[in-house]
Each structure stands twice: as structure tokens, then as C-alpha cells.
Amino acid sequence: MIALSLFCAAFLVWAGVTVFFWKAGAWLPYYVIGSAGSAILMVVGARDFLPLEFALRASTAYAVDGLSHLTGVGTRVTWSDPGSILVVGVPHHNEWTQLRVGLESSGLLESAALAGLVAFFPNGRLLHRAMVVALGLLASFVANAIRVLLIVTSVGYLGQGTLDVAHVFVGRALFFLIACVIYWFAITRPTLRTVHCRLRGGPI
Amino acid sequence: MTGSWYMQFGFWGVFLLIPILIDGTVAFTYLVSVILGRQKRLPIRPVTRAPNGKWPRVTILVPVYNSANDLAVCVESIKRQSYPADLIEILAIDNGSRDRSFAVFCEQQQAGYAGSIHWLSTFHQGKPWALNIGIHYAIGEYIINLDSDVTMHPDAVANMVAAFEHDPNMVAATGSVEIEPAREAGGFMRIVHECEFQEYYFAFNVGRRFQSESRSLFTLAGAFSAFRREVLFATHLYDTSTVGEDTFMTFDIQESFPGRKVSVVTSAVCYTEPIPGLRALYAQRVRWQRGEIEVIAAHPVLAGRGLFYRGFSPMRTLVVDHTLAFPRVAWTFLLPALAFMGYNWITVVAAMALLYAAYMVVEAATWTTNALLVVLPSSHRLWRGWWVIPIMPAYRYMVFWMRFAGTLTVLTEPTKWRTADPVSASRAGLLKVVDRVLVHEPAERPARAA
């Protein structure tokens, strides 16, 4: 109860400060506090007050489980903990690796960051921004599933020794590339379109 | 999934590491190219003989707006050129000055000069208006734009014209803009000025040189650029709808003259005062960023060229300056927030320290490239300024935020040269709130009732 009260107080302070900077036309603090603050509040809310992190972990696990047959790696999601994926080691058929989809692999932080950055970016109407956020979150989820699938495939074919490299570097870099594409379509391209329309009075 | 601290750092740091890799790749590519001799030191030497037997006439356009303090020094630097004075035409074009600019100009005109020196006026306020009028009045085969707050090296015009005369394929060129030593600044601003000097030196003497080589020069500096006369008349002249008229002109030329050379002439040097304060730096960088976005948006054909297009592709610049800025913004705040989500503080702090160290390595490569290419009279200052290497990442980070503000204001504010900084805007907003809550409302209500 205390935690929830603190969370609500933090939310109110954040909302008040963001609105103040918006009204004052101080765009940099408005955007930084609006986007970063909302991302942090979303992550805290999703982890501590709503079962969203768990839902994201579970859905990632099931999505990867459903897709893994495409790469020929057998996986199984354990019923006791749907956030865990059981990977069948292909080269040695007797090697099993249990991958736990935690905060890092759930894509929660990346999704919250994307949602905050798009929602508070001062381009377009609120409804349009909400749609872009929804599509961005969907794309983020798919990107994250592809990343975890890459890790699963790597572990499946090359063994447990490749886990760290696949997880920390290859999977992360792949996710970063996909995230950049998402940012391009969610923020940069619409910005160009808006500015072009303002300058030239017509669609790009 | 990750256990060890360095794996955690690697995992979370990737969003900040990849931009470093991009910056680092560019910095080290330049460094290796210089070490391998692909770019050489080009000393500033006086050109004594006309390349084609005869020097052409040159018009120098100097837009004037409240330039009383700087105009005399600027015009005197033109008068001191080694280029034949009788072939130089100076057009000072006023665009709404309210100070003593005209009186200063008259003093310069009466001081005697073998070349011609004229004053033009326009009621339209704005540099592009002034430049466009000057272009119409210019009679030179080459037209040089010069800001009224810069001074030229005595051989700048001769070296610039010689570069054009030697290369018929060159249609436009930017000179090299360098930061003068600050006269009175001390403390923090002195550090900023040294960083600014290093930044400018790299941008003109290294960055633009490599851009020229790959036919992708992005901006002909508004402070000092030169054009063939016929080239300017083949464009739409200077655009007045954006704040990046110099970049706009560069884009127009790149679009209208594919395959021709838009280059930098590093031996044509001009000097500008360092930025007077952080507020001015903020306004300048906001203007640069919004100018870049506006100009790219105004050129959809060029903007549509892909990332891997050989030649001039603004998309590459846009991805680095705009798209990649967003993950950097997010992770600047999310990385420390990890400490509140169960991650070890030491890991988070170590991650940030390592990121800073990585940027220092990039800056060391940048400085070394500068040091390998630097020529007199700037070499002593550049070499003596090695101590800015550990400070440069912080300076660039500060500038990153200023430019990022431009990413926002391009959408939230109308096109204008000056913009309120966040501190002033917040203070004004706070005063408005205080005014409304404490002063006016209680007083207004009885008045309305009455």
C-alpha cells in the first residue's frame, strides 16, 4: 500500500512537471522528463503493480516456442514457469539448456522507452501517436522474439558456450538494428513529412 | 540470462555502445587514411601566379545585420588580401540594421581601396534575402559569401580562386572556418572555446575533406563559401523558408550538378570569434539541427536515397543525427535507473565510466588525425590543446543535447533564427504561474464582480 501510494505520488509529480514544461514551451526538459519519466514509471508499474512484465515474459516465451520449429530447434515452455523456455541441444541431444526470459530478454525496458519517446514526441495528434505507439510496441515485441529466437537457435546448434555471445552481443545488436528501423518509421520519417508539409504545403 | 557484471554492462550498454562504434569507425577510418597517406598536410602558401595566366574578377558578399562591432575588421581583412585588389568587388548588403553599421561602412569606404566597395540595402530582414540581392548585383566570375563577423587569412581569396581555376569540375567550395583564441574568456568558457576550436578544425580540415572525396559534402559553410557565378544562377538562389540557407544551397547544387565537385579548400581560411556564452551556443546548435532537418525535408528526392547510396545521401546524416539520438536519450536515463531495478550500482557506474572512456578513445583518434593534418598558423594551438581530449566527450554530450532540442523545436516553433533556451523558457513559465496564482487572480475576481 505504501509502495502504491509512493508510485501514485511520483506519477502526479511527474505529470505536473511535464505539463509545466509543456506549457512553458521548454521543449527539451518537457520531452526528457515526459519520455524518460514515463518509461521508468511504466517499467515500475509493470513490474510491481501489474502483471505486465510476467505477461510479456510469458508471451515472449510462447512466441519463441511457436517460432522455433522454423529453425529446427525443439523447445518447450515449462508449465510451472511460462517465462522459461527449455531448449533442446541439437548437436548432443542429451544437452538441455533452460533459458529464463527475465527483465533483460522480455523487452520491457525497450518497449517502455519506445512508448515514452513516441508518445511525448511533439509530432501529430494524440490518436495518431497512440496508433504509432501501438504499432511500435508490436514491432518491438516481434523484434524481441526474433532476438530470443536467435539465442535459442545459437544454443540449439552451437551449444551452451555460445549463450553469452549470442545474448549479449549478436542478439542485442540485431535488436538494436530493428529498433533503429522502428525509430526511423515511428519518429524520423513522420518528422520529415510534417516539416515538408509545413515548408511546402503538400505531402512528401 | 546474464550473470557476470561485464556481460550485464555489455547487454545494457549496447544501445550507447553502437553510436560510439559508429563515431569510432568514422574517426579511425579517417585516422588510418591519414596514416596511409591518402590525405596529406596542405600548408597555406601564397599563390603568386594566376593558374590560367589571368586572375578573374571576384565579388565578395558581406551580409550586414547590426554588425557595427565587426564590420570594420572584416572589411579590412578583405582589403589585406594578396589577391589583386582591382579585381575584388565588395558588396556589403544590409538587411535591417539598427546600429552604426552604415557609418562603419562609410569609414571603410572613405579609407581608400583599389577595389570597389558598395553598400546595398533591403527591407527584408534575413541573411538569405541579403545574399540573393548581392548575387543579382555581383559582377565577378566567382562569388564569395563572407559573414560580417569573420576575418580572412590574407591568402584566402587567392587560394580559393586558384582551387577553382585548377579544377574546372569544381562548382562550389567552402573555405575552412577556424575559431580565434578568446580575448577575455576564462574558466569554463575558455574550456568551451578550446573544444570549439578542436571541433571546428576537425569538421573543416578532416571531415569535409573526406566528404569532398566521397562527393557527399553536406554543408558549404555560410560564413565563407565560394561559387562559380553561373552555378548560383542555375539554382533557386538562397532559400528563405528554412534556417539552414547554406545547407539548402549545398543541397540545391548537389541536386542540380550531379557528378560535379562540391569541395572544401582548406588553404582558404577565415577566422571567427568563439561563441560568447552557453546561451549563444545553444541557439546556434538548435538552429543547425533544425536547419538540417528542414533542408532534408525540403529535398524529398535526395532524402529518398538509401543508406548505402554511393555519393550524396542525406539519409546517412539523418540516421546518425536524428534516429540514433532517440535510443541515446532513452538509455541515458534508463541506464542509471537499472540501479533501482536490482542491478548493482557498481556495475551501472562502471558501465557509464567505460562508455566515457570509449568516447575518449574516439576523441584521441580525432585529435591525432587533426594533429597529423594541421598546418601553420594553427598547429601550435592545436598541439597545445591536447588536454581537451578527456573533456571533448563531455563537450560533445552537451552539444548533443542542444542539437536534440533542435529536433523538438523544428516541430514546436515556427522557423526563426533565435530560440528561447530551456532555462529562460522555464523561468518565464514559472513567473507566469506565480503571477497567475499569487498576484492577478485574487485581484481580478473582485474587479470582475464589481
mmCIF file of N, CA and C in Angstrom, chain A residues 20-29 31-32 35-36 39-40 43-44 47 99-105 109-110 113 117 121-123 147-148 151 163-165 167-169 172-173 175-176 179-181 183-184 187-188 191-192 194-196 198-200 204, chain B residues 1-2 7-8 10-12 14-15 18-19 239 241-242 248 282 290 293-300 303 315 318-319 322-324 326-327 329-331 333-334 337-338 341 343 401-402 404-405 407-413 415 422 425-426 429-430 432-433:
data_model
loop_
_atom_site.group_PDB
_atom_site.id
_atom_site.type_symbol
_atom_site.label_atom_id
_atom_site.label_comp_id
_atom_site.label_asym_id
_atom_site.label_seq_id
_atom_site.Cartn_x
_atom_site.Cartn_y
_atom_site.Cartn_z
ATOM 1 N N PHE A 20 3.933 21.365 -16.813
ATOM 2 C CA PHE A 20 4.520 22.705 -16.626
ATOM 3 C C PHE A 20 5.489 23.041 -17.765
ATOM 4 N N PHE A 21 6.397 22.115 -18.050
ATOM 5 C CA PHE A 21 7.381 22.387 -19.105
ATOM 6 C C PHE A 21 6.714 22.507 -20.477
ATOM 7 N N TRP A 22 5.661 21.728 -20.685
ATOM 8 C CA TRP A 22 4.916 21.812 -21.959
ATOM 9 C C TRP A 22 4.319 23.214 -22.124
ATOM 10 N N LYS A 23 3.663 23.652 -21.046
ATOM 11 C CA LYS A 23 3.015 24.976 -21.105
ATOM 12 C C LYS A 23 4.045 26.093 -21.236
ATOM 13 N N ALA A 24 5.214 25.890 -20.594
ATOM 14 C CA ALA A 24 6.248 26.932 -20.627
ATOM 15 C C ALA A 24 6.970 26.965 -21.972
ATOM 16 N N GLY A 25 6.776 25.937 -22.786
ATOM 17 C CA GLY A 25 7.483 25.876 -24.069
ATOM 18 C C GLY A 25 8.953 25.526 -23.898
ATOM 19 N N ALA A 26 9.292 24.908 -22.748
ATOM 20 C CA ALA A 26 10.670 24.433 -22.539
ATOM 21 C C ALA A 26 10.712 22.994 -23.057
ATOM 22 N N TRP A 27 10.963 22.848 -24.360
ATOM 23 C CA TRP A 27 10.712 21.570 -25.025
ATOM 24 C C TRP A 27 11.680 20.476 -24.619
ATOM 25 N N LEU A 28 12.915 20.860 -24.366
ATOM 26 C CA LEU A 28 13.897 19.825 -24.013
ATOM 27 C C LEU A 28 13.562 19.176 -22.670
ATOM 28 N N PRO A 29 13.410 19.968 -21.570
ATOM 29 C CA PRO A 29 13.032 19.302 -20.312
ATOM 30 C C PRO A 29 11.674 18.617 -20.388
ATOM 31 N N TYR A 31 10.389 17.052 -22.952
ATOM 32 C CA TYR A 31 10.499 15.760 -23.637
ATOM 33 C C TYR A 31 11.299 14.754 -22.806
ATOM 34 N N VAL A 32 12.382 15.246 -22.204
ATOM 35 C CA VAL A 32 13.229 14.335 -21.423
ATOM 36 C C VAL A 32 12.451 13.801 -20.225
ATOM 37 N N SER A 35 9.304 11.635 -21.548
ATOM 38 C CA SER A 35 9.571 10.310 -22.122
ATOM 39 C C SER A 35 10.322 9.409 -21.144
ATOM 40 N N ALA A 36 11.411 9.924 -20.559
ATOM 41 C CA ALA A 36 12.189 9.072 -19.650
ATOM 42 C C ALA A 36 11.381 8.761 -18.395
ATOM 43 N N ALA A 39 8.733 6.212 -19.138
ATOM 44 C CA ALA A 39 9.328 4.883 -19.342
ATOM 45 C C ALA A 39 9.639 4.237 -17.995
ATOM 46 N N ILE A 40 10.226 5.025 -17.096
ATOM 47 C CA ILE A 40 10.574 4.463 -15.777
ATOM 48 C C ILE A 40 9.302 4.096 -15.004
ATOM 49 N N VAL A 43 7.842 0.905 -16.410
ATOM 50 C CA VAL A 43 8.596 -0.294 -16.005
ATOM 51 C C VAL A 43 8.272 -0.642 -14.549
ATOM 52 N N VAL A 44 8.276 0.371 -13.700
ATOM 53 C CA VAL A 44 7.979 0.114 -12.274
ATOM 54 C C VAL A 44 6.555 -0.407 -12.127
ATOM 55 N N ARG A 47 6.207 -3.970 -13.355
ATOM 56 C CA ARG A 47 6.891 -4.981 -12.552
ATOM 57 C C ARG A 47 6.246 -5.157 -11.184
ATOM 58 N N LEU A 99 16.542 -21.598 -20.514
ATOM 59 C CA LEU A 99 16.693 -20.151 -20.651
ATOM 60 C C LEU A 99 15.541 -19.473 -19.937
ATOM 61 N N ARG A 100 15.883 -18.567 -19.063
ATOM 62 C CA ARG A 100 14.834 -17.853 -18.344
ATOM 63 C C ARG A 100 14.666 -16.479 -18.977
ATOM 64 N N VAL A 101 13.462 -16.197 -19.470
ATOM 65 C CA VAL A 101 13.196 -14.887 -20.057
ATOM 66 C C VAL A 101 12.940 -13.913 -18.908
ATOM 67 N N GLY A 102 13.972 -13.171 -18.559
ATOM 68 C CA GLY A 102 13.861 -12.232 -17.441
ATOM 69 C C GLY A 102 13.619 -10.819 -17.948
ATOM 70 N N LEU A 103 13.956 -9.858 -17.093
ATOM 71 C CA LEU A 103 13.768 -8.449 -17.467
ATOM 72 C C LEU A 103 14.537 -8.116 -18.741
ATOM 73 N N GLU A 104 15.767 -8.670 -18.837
ATOM 74 C CA GLU A 104 16.623 -8.342 -19.961
ATOM 75 C C GLU A 104 16.045 -8.804 -21.289
ATOM 76 N N SER A 105 15.486 -10.009 -21.295
ATOM 77 C CA SER A 105 15.024 -10.568 -22.565
ATOM 78 C C SER A 105 13.541 -10.367 -22.815
ATOM 79 N N LEU A 109 11.958 -3.008 -20.985
ATOM 80 C CA LEU A 109 12.610 -1.691 -20.934
ATOM 81 C C LEU A 109 12.591 -1.022 -22.304
ATOM 82 N N GLU A 110 12.914 -1.798 -23.328
ATOM 83 C CA GLU A 110 12.952 -1.231 -24.678
ATOM 84 C C GLU A 110 11.562 -0.769 -25.107
ATOM 85 N N ALA A 113 10.700 2.401 -23.233
ATOM 86 C CA ALA A 113 11.456 3.534 -23.783
ATOM 87 C C ALA A 113 10.834 3.996 -25.091
ATOM 88 N N LEU A 117 9.168 7.637 -25.777
ATOM 89 C CA LEU A 117 9.768 8.515 -26.789
ATOM 90 C C LEU A 117 8.764 8.909 -27.868
ATOM 91 N N PHE A 121 6.755 12.703 -28.162
ATOM 92 C CA PHE A 121 7.364 13.447 -29.271
ATOM 93 C C PHE A 121 6.303 14.355 -29.883
ATOM 94 N N PRO A 122 6.587 15.657 -29.943
ATOM 95 C CA PRO A 122 5.517 16.601 -30.299
ATOM 96 C C PRO A 122 5.201 16.642 -31.790
ATOM 97 N N ASN A 123 4.842 15.496 -32.340
ATOM 98 C CA ASN A 123 4.524 15.445 -33.768
ATOM 99 C C ASN A 123 3.210 14.690 -33.953
ATOM 100 N N ARG A 147 15.066 -11.784 -31.528
ATOM 101 C CA ARG A 147 16.337 -11.797 -30.796
ATOM 102 C C ARG A 147 16.461 -13.065 -29.947
ATOM 103 N N VAL A 148 15.401 -13.385 -29.196
ATOM 104 C CA VAL A 148 15.464 -14.572 -28.336
ATOM 105 C C VAL A 148 15.549 -15.831 -29.203
ATOM 106 N N ILE A 151 19.029 -16.421 -30.088
ATOM 107 C CA ILE A 151 19.779 -17.016 -28.969
ATOM 108 C C ILE A 151 19.481 -18.511 -28.883
ATOM 109 N N LEU A 163 26.027 -19.000 -25.500
ATOM 110 C CA LEU A 163 24.912 -18.253 -24.913
ATOM 111 C C LEU A 163 25.249 -16.770 -24.682
ATOM 112 N N ASP A 164 26.391 -16.546 -24.023
ATOM 113 C CA ASP A 164 26.733 -15.157 -23.679
ATOM 114 C C ASP A 164 26.925 -14.290 -24.918
ATOM 115 N N VAL A 165 27.661 -14.831 -25.882
ATOM 116 C CA VAL A 165 27.923 -14.044 -27.096
ATOM 117 C C VAL A 165 26.618 -13.772 -27.839
ATOM 118 N N HIS A 167 23.596 -13.776 -26.636
ATOM 119 C CA HIS A 167 22.679 -12.945 -25.860
ATOM 120 C C HIS A 167 23.163 -11.502 -25.774
ATOM 121 N N VAL A 168 24.427 -11.345 -25.383
ATOM 122 C CA VAL A 168 24.922 -10.001 -25.086
ATOM 123 C C VAL A 168 25.237 -9.217 -26.361
ATOM 124 N N PHE A 169 25.823 -9.865 -27.333
ATOM 125 C CA PHE A 169 26.308 -9.097 -28.486
ATOM 126 C C PHE A 169 25.442 -9.278 -29.737
ATOM 127 N N ARG A 172 21.647 -8.697 -29.182
ATOM 128 C CA ARG A 172 21.434 -7.297 -28.802
ATOM 129 C C ARG A 172 21.650 -6.368 -30.007
ATOM 130 N N ALA A 173 22.682 -6.656 -30.762
ATOM 131 C CA ALA A 173 22.963 -5.818 -31.936
ATOM 132 C C ALA A 173 21.823 -5.943 -32.956
ATOM 133 N N PHE A 175 18.735 -6.674 -32.261
ATOM 134 C CA PHE A 175 17.585 -5.939 -31.719
ATOM 135 C C PHE A 175 17.777 -4.440 -31.913
ATOM 136 N N PHE A 176 19.003 -3.984 -31.735
ATOM 137 C CA PHE A 176 19.286 -2.555 -31.901
ATOM 138 C C PHE A 176 18.990 -2.115 -33.336
ATOM 139 N N ALA A 179 15.378 -1.971 -33.773
ATOM 140 C CA ALA A 179 14.857 -0.809 -33.028
ATOM 141 C C ALA A 179 15.093 0.477 -33.814
ATOM 142 N N CYS A 180 16.259 0.564 -34.463
ATOM 143 C CA CYS A 180 16.552 1.771 -35.258
ATOM 144 C C CYS A 180 15.554 1.909 -36.410
ATOM 145 N N VAL A 181 15.231 0.781 -37.030
ATOM 146 C CA VAL A 181 14.238 0.819 -38.115
ATOM 147 C C VAL A 181 12.893 1.303 -37.558
ATOM 148 N N TYR A 183 12.444 3.215 -34.891
ATOM 149 C CA TYR A 183 12.562 4.650 -34.598
ATOM 150 C C TYR A 183 12.489 5.478 -35.883
ATOM 151 N N TRP A 184 13.084 4.939 -36.944
ATOM 152 C CA TRP A 184 13.046 5.658 -38.220
ATOM 153 C C TRP A 184 11.595 5.839 -38.680
ATOM 154 N N ILE A 187 9.428 7.871 -35.775
ATOM 155 C CA ILE A 187 9.748 9.259 -35.405
ATOM 156 C C ILE A 187 10.374 10.049 -36.552
ATOM 157 N N THR A 188 11.460 9.547 -37.115
ATOM 158 C CA THR A 188 12.207 10.363 -38.087
ATOM 159 C C THR A 188 11.394 10.634 -39.347
ATOM 160 N N THR A 191 8.539 12.981 -38.898
ATOM 161 C CA THR A 191 9.059 14.345 -38.702
ATOM 162 C C THR A 191 9.329 14.997 -40.053
ATOM 163 N N LEU A 192 9.991 14.249 -40.938
ATOM 164 C CA LEU A 192 10.285 14.789 -42.272
ATOM 165 C C LEU A 192 8.996 15.169 -42.987
ATOM 166 N N THR A 194 6.053 15.968 -41.696
ATOM 167 C CA THR A 194 5.430 17.150 -41.092
ATOM 168 C C THR A 194 6.160 18.425 -41.511
ATOM 169 N N VAL A 195 7.489 18.379 -41.429
ATOM 170 C CA VAL A 195 8.268 19.575 -41.767
ATOM 171 C C VAL A 195 8.112 19.906 -43.252
ATOM 172 N N HIS A 196 8.111 18.865 -44.079
ATOM 173 C CA HIS A 196 7.926 19.096 -45.517
ATOM 174 C C HIS A 196 6.576 19.756 -45.789
ATOM 175 N N ARG A 198 4.833 21.566 -43.790
ATOM 176 C CA ARG A 198 4.841 22.950 -43.308
ATOM 177 C C ARG A 198 5.607 23.863 -44.262
ATOM 178 N N LEU A 199 6.718 23.354 -44.793
ATOM 179 C CA LEU A 199 7.547 24.197 -45.663
ATOM 180 C C LEU A 199 6.964 24.355 -47.057
ATOM 181 N N ARG A 200 6.395 23.266 -47.575
ATOM 182 C CA ARG A 200 5.997 23.277 -48.975
ATOM 183 C C ARG A 200 4.488 23.170 -49.196
ATOM 184 N N ILE A 204 4.759 14.721 -48.781
ATOM 185 C CA ILE A 204 6.096 14.354 -49.241
ATOM 186 C C ILE A 204 6.017 13.240 -50.271
ATOM 187 N N MET B 1 19.352 -13.811 -17.926
ATOM 188 C CA MET B 1 20.201 -14.644 -18.761
ATOM 189 C C MET B 1 21.692 -14.361 -18.538
ATOM 190 N N THR B 2 22.011 -13.098 -18.145
ATOM 191 C CA THR B 2 23.424 -12.771 -17.985
ATOM 192 C C THR B 2 23.788 -12.730 -16.524
ATOM 193 N N MET B 7 29.080 -8.795 -18.559
ATOM 194 C CA MET B 7 28.053 -9.220 -19.510
ATOM 195 C C MET B 7 26.831 -8.309 -19.373
ATOM 196 N N GLN B 8 26.503 -7.986 -18.118
ATOM 197 C CA GLN B 8 25.379 -7.071 -17.899
ATOM 198 C C GLN B 8 25.668 -5.715 -18.528
ATOM 199 N N GLY B 10 27.732 -5.131 -21.000
ATOM 200 C CA GLY B 10 27.681 -5.284 -22.459
ATOM 201 C C GLY B 10 26.257 -5.301 -22.953
ATOM 202 N N PHE B 11 25.387 -5.975 -22.199
ATOM 203 C CA PHE B 11 23.990 -6.095 -22.615
ATOM 204 C C PHE B 11 23.294 -4.747 -22.613
ATOM 205 N N TRP B 12 23.384 -4.049 -21.504
ATOM 206 C CA TRP B 12 22.659 -2.781 -21.405
ATOM 207 C C TRP B 12 23.373 -1.630 -22.096
ATOM 208 N N VAL B 14 24.853 -1.706 -24.942
ATOM 209 C CA VAL B 14 24.861 -1.781 -26.405
ATOM 210 C C VAL B 14 24.174 -0.578 -27.038
ATOM 211 N N PHE B 15 23.086 -0.129 -26.422
ATOM 212 C CA PHE B 15 22.341 0.989 -27.016
ATOM 213 C C PHE B 15 23.178 2.270 -27.045
ATOM 214 N N ILE B 18 26.759 1.266 -29.540
ATOM 215 C CA ILE B 18 26.687 1.238 -31.010
ATOM 216 C C ILE B 18 26.875 2.636 -31.604
ATOM 217 N N PRO B 19 26.241 3.679 -31.025
ATOM 218 C CA PRO B 19 26.593 5.015 -31.534
ATOM 219 C C PRO B 19 28.085 5.318 -31.414
ATOM 220 N N ASP B 239 17.390 29.999 -50.094
ATOM 221 C CA ASP B 239 16.020 29.753 -49.650
ATOM 222 C C ASP B 239 15.731 30.544 -48.375
ATOM 223 N N SER B 241 12.821 29.945 -46.537
ATOM 224 C CA SER B 241 11.817 29.275 -45.711
ATOM 225 C C SER B 241 12.425 28.448 -44.579
ATOM 226 N N THR B 242 13.738 28.231 -44.614
ATOM 227 C CA THR B 242 14.363 27.434 -43.559
ATOM 228 C C THR B 242 15.430 28.271 -42.848
ATOM 229 N N PHE B 248 20.855 24.410 -47.531
ATOM 230 C CA PHE B 248 19.875 24.370 -48.617
ATOM 231 C C PHE B 248 20.559 24.599 -49.955
ATOM 232 N N TYR B 282 23.782 27.332 -27.468
ATOM 233 C CA TYR B 282 22.504 26.621 -27.551
ATOM 234 C C TYR B 282 21.717 27.085 -28.780
ATOM 235 N N ARG B 290 17.823 22.166 -36.541
ATOM 236 C CA ARG B 290 16.529 22.341 -37.212
ATOM 237 C C ARG B 290 16.738 22.681 -38.684
ATOM 238 N N ILE B 293 17.250 19.384 -40.521
ATOM 239 C CA ILE B 293 16.007 18.625 -40.717
ATOM 240 C C ILE B 293 15.133 19.313 -41.763
ATOM 241 N N GLU B 294 15.031 20.631 -41.668
ATOM 242 C CA GLU B 294 14.185 21.364 -42.627
ATOM 243 C C GLU B 294 14.692 21.186 -44.061
ATOM 244 N N VAL B 295 15.995 21.280 -44.220
ATOM 245 C CA VAL B 295 16.553 21.184 -45.574
ATOM 246 C C VAL B 295 16.365 19.774 -46.136
ATOM 247 N N ILE B 296 16.600 18.766 -45.324
ATOM 248 C CA ILE B 296 16.399 17.391 -45.813
ATOM 249 C C ILE B 296 14.930 17.187 -46.169
ATOM 250 N N ALA B 297 14.040 17.700 -45.321
ATOM 251 C CA ALA B 297 12.601 17.546 -45.592
ATOM 252 C C ALA B 297 12.195 18.271 -46.873
ATOM 253 N N ALA B 298 12.890 19.349 -47.185
ATOM 254 C CA ALA B 298 12.541 20.121 -48.387
ATOM 255 C C ALA B 298 13.102 19.497 -49.663
ATOM 256 N N HIS B 299 13.926 18.449 -49.527
ATOM 257 C CA HIS B 299 14.514 17.785 -50.705
ATOM 258 C C HIS B 299 14.157 16.305 -50.691
ATOM 259 N N PRO B 300 12.891 15.977 -50.989
ATOM 260 C CA PRO B 300 12.473 14.581 -50.877
ATOM 261 C C PRO B 300 13.214 13.632 -51.808
ATOM 262 N N ALA B 303 16.447 13.020 -50.093
ATOM 263 C CA ALA B 303 16.177 12.311 -48.836
ATOM 264 C C ALA B 303 15.815 10.854 -49.096
ATOM 265 N N MET B 315 20.315 10.805 -46.004
ATOM 266 C CA MET B 315 19.717 9.845 -45.068
ATOM 267 C C MET B 315 20.739 9.370 -44.033
ATOM 268 N N LEU B 318 21.015 11.929 -41.423
ATOM 269 C CA LEU B 318 19.775 11.995 -40.659
ATOM 270 C C LEU B 318 19.678 10.835 -39.667
ATOM 271 N N VAL B 319 20.069 9.651 -40.099
ATOM 272 C CA VAL B 319 20.009 8.490 -39.203
ATOM 273 C C VAL B 319 20.912 8.733 -37.992
ATOM 274 N N HIS B 322 19.519 12.106 -36.080
ATOM 275 C CA HIS B 322 18.120 12.133 -35.628
ATOM 276 C C HIS B 322 17.695 10.782 -35.063
ATOM 277 N N THR B 323 17.708 9.741 -35.888
ATOM 278 C CA THR B 323 17.173 8.444 -35.448
ATOM 279 C C THR B 323 17.956 7.889 -34.260
ATOM 280 N N LEU B 324 19.289 7.895 -34.361
ATOM 281 C CA LEU B 324 20.089 7.313 -33.282
ATOM 282 C C LEU B 324 20.069 8.157 -32.011
ATOM 283 N N PHE B 326 17.495 9.081 -30.431
ATOM 284 C CA PHE B 326 16.406 8.673 -29.537
ATOM 285 C C PHE B 326 16.801 7.544 -28.592
ATOM 286 N N PRO B 327 17.393 6.455 -29.110
ATOM 287 C CA PRO B 327 17.871 5.465 -28.134
ATOM 288 C C PRO B 327 18.885 6.055 -27.166
ATOM 289 N N VAL B 329 18.952 9.106 -25.977
ATOM 290 C CA VAL B 329 18.189 9.855 -24.970
ATOM 291 C C VAL B 329 17.591 8.882 -23.952
ATOM 292 N N ALA B 330 16.944 7.830 -24.469
ATOM 293 C CA ALA B 330 16.259 6.897 -23.570
ATOM 294 C C ALA B 330 17.240 6.239 -22.617
ATOM 295 N N TRP B 331 18.368 5.756 -23.173
ATOM 296 C CA TRP B 331 19.273 4.971 -22.340
ATOM 297 C C TRP B 331 20.146 5.819 -21.443
ATOM 298 N N PHE B 333 18.919 7.818 -19.481
ATOM 299 C CA PHE B 333 18.169 7.830 -18.224
ATOM 300 C C PHE B 333 17.843 6.421 -17.729
ATOM 301 N N LEU B 334 17.671 5.490 -18.668
ATOM 302 C CA LEU B 334 17.324 4.137 -18.232
ATOM 303 C C LEU B 334 18.521 3.399 -17.641
ATOM 304 N N ALA B 337 18.744 4.138 -14.147
ATOM 305 C CA ALA B 337 17.538 3.615 -13.492
ATOM 306 C C ALA B 337 17.657 2.122 -13.193
ATOM 307 N N LEU B 338 18.556 1.427 -13.928
ATOM 308 C CA LEU B 338 18.735 -0.009 -13.676
ATOM 309 C C LEU B 338 19.173 -0.273 -12.239
ATOM 310 N N MET B 341 16.481 -1.185 -10.130
ATOM 311 C CA MET B 341 15.745 -2.393 -10.506
ATOM 312 C C MET B 341 16.531 -3.642 -10.122
ATOM 313 N N TYR B 343 19.886 -4.002 -10.105
ATOM 314 C CA TYR B 343 21.240 -4.144 -10.625
ATOM 315 C C TYR B 343 22.227 -3.471 -9.679
ATOM 316 N N TRP B 401 22.801 17.474 -26.601
ATOM 317 C CA TRP B 401 21.512 17.859 -26.023
ATOM 318 C C TRP B 401 20.998 19.149 -26.639
ATOM 319 N N MET B 402 21.909 20.042 -26.940
ATOM 320 C CA MET B 402 21.483 21.291 -27.589
ATOM 321 C C MET B 402 20.910 20.986 -28.971
ATOM 322 N N PHE B 404 19.682 18.202 -29.866
ATOM 323 C CA PHE B 404 18.439 17.448 -29.701
ATOM 324 C C PHE B 404 17.256 18.390 -29.484
ATOM 325 N N ALA B 405 17.515 19.500 -28.804
ATOM 326 C CA ALA B 405 16.452 20.494 -28.626
ATOM 327 C C ALA B 405 15.977 21.000 -29.989
ATOM 328 N N THR B 407 15.786 19.213 -32.637
ATOM 329 C CA THR B 407 14.915 18.153 -33.154
ATOM 330 C C THR B 407 13.476 18.375 -32.708
ATOM 331 N N LEU B 408 13.324 18.952 -31.513
ATOM 332 C CA LEU B 408 11.979 19.200 -30.984
ATOM 333 C C LEU B 408 11.424 20.522 -31.499
ATOM 334 N N THR B 409 12.262 21.564 -31.482
ATOM 335 C CA THR B 409 11.735 22.891 -31.843
ATOM 336 C C THR B 409 11.384 22.977 -33.332
ATOM 337 N N VAL B 410 11.969 22.113 -34.158
ATOM 338 C CA VAL B 410 11.601 22.137 -35.575
ATOM 339 C C VAL B 410 10.109 21.819 -35.746
ATOM 340 N N LEU B 411 9.556 21.136 -34.736
ATOM 341 C CA LEU B 411 8.133 20.788 -34.799
ATOM 342 C C LEU B 411 7.256 21.707 -33.962
ATOM 343 N N THR B 412 7.849 22.311 -32.950
ATOM 344 C CA THR B 412 7.015 23.050 -31.997
ATOM 345 C C THR B 412 7.053 24.559 -32.187
ATOM 346 N N GLU B 413 8.068 25.059 -32.862
ATOM 347 C CA GLU B 413 8.189 26.508 -33.006
ATOM 348 C C GLU B 413 8.300 26.890 -34.474
ATOM 349 N N THR B 415 9.666 28.733 -37.896
ATOM 350 C CA THR B 415 11.038 28.927 -38.361
ATOM 351 C C THR B 415 11.531 30.322 -38.006
ATOM 352 N N PRO B 422 15.995 26.529 -22.670
ATOM 353 C CA PRO B 422 15.062 25.926 -21.707
ATOM 354 C C PRO B 422 15.055 26.623 -20.357
ATOM 355 N N ALA B 425 12.988 29.798 -20.804
ATOM 356 C CA ALA B 425 11.586 29.431 -21.022
ATOM 357 C C ALA B 425 10.952 28.944 -19.723
ATOM 358 N N SER B 426 11.711 28.131 -18.955
ATOM 359 C CA SER B 426 11.165 27.615 -17.690
ATOM 360 C C SER B 426 10.968 28.749 -16.696
ATOM 361 N N GLY B 429 7.967 30.634 -17.659
ATOM 362 C CA GLY B 429 6.779 29.833 -17.342
ATOM 363 C C GLY B 429 6.469 29.871 -15.862
ATOM 364 N N LEU B 430 7.526 29.776 -15.047
ATOM 365 C CA LEU B 430 7.352 29.796 -13.597
ATOM 366 C C LEU B 430 6.811 31.152 -13.138
ATOM 367 N N LYS B 432 5.056 33.145 -14.867
ATOM 368 C CA LYS B 432 3.658 33.246 -15.308
ATOM 369 C C LYS B 432 2.741 32.535 -14.303
ATOM 370 N N VAL B 433 3.194 31.357 -13.863
ATOM 371 C CA VAL B 433 2.391 30.599 -12.898
ATOM 372 C C VAL B 433 2.263 31.386 -11.592
#
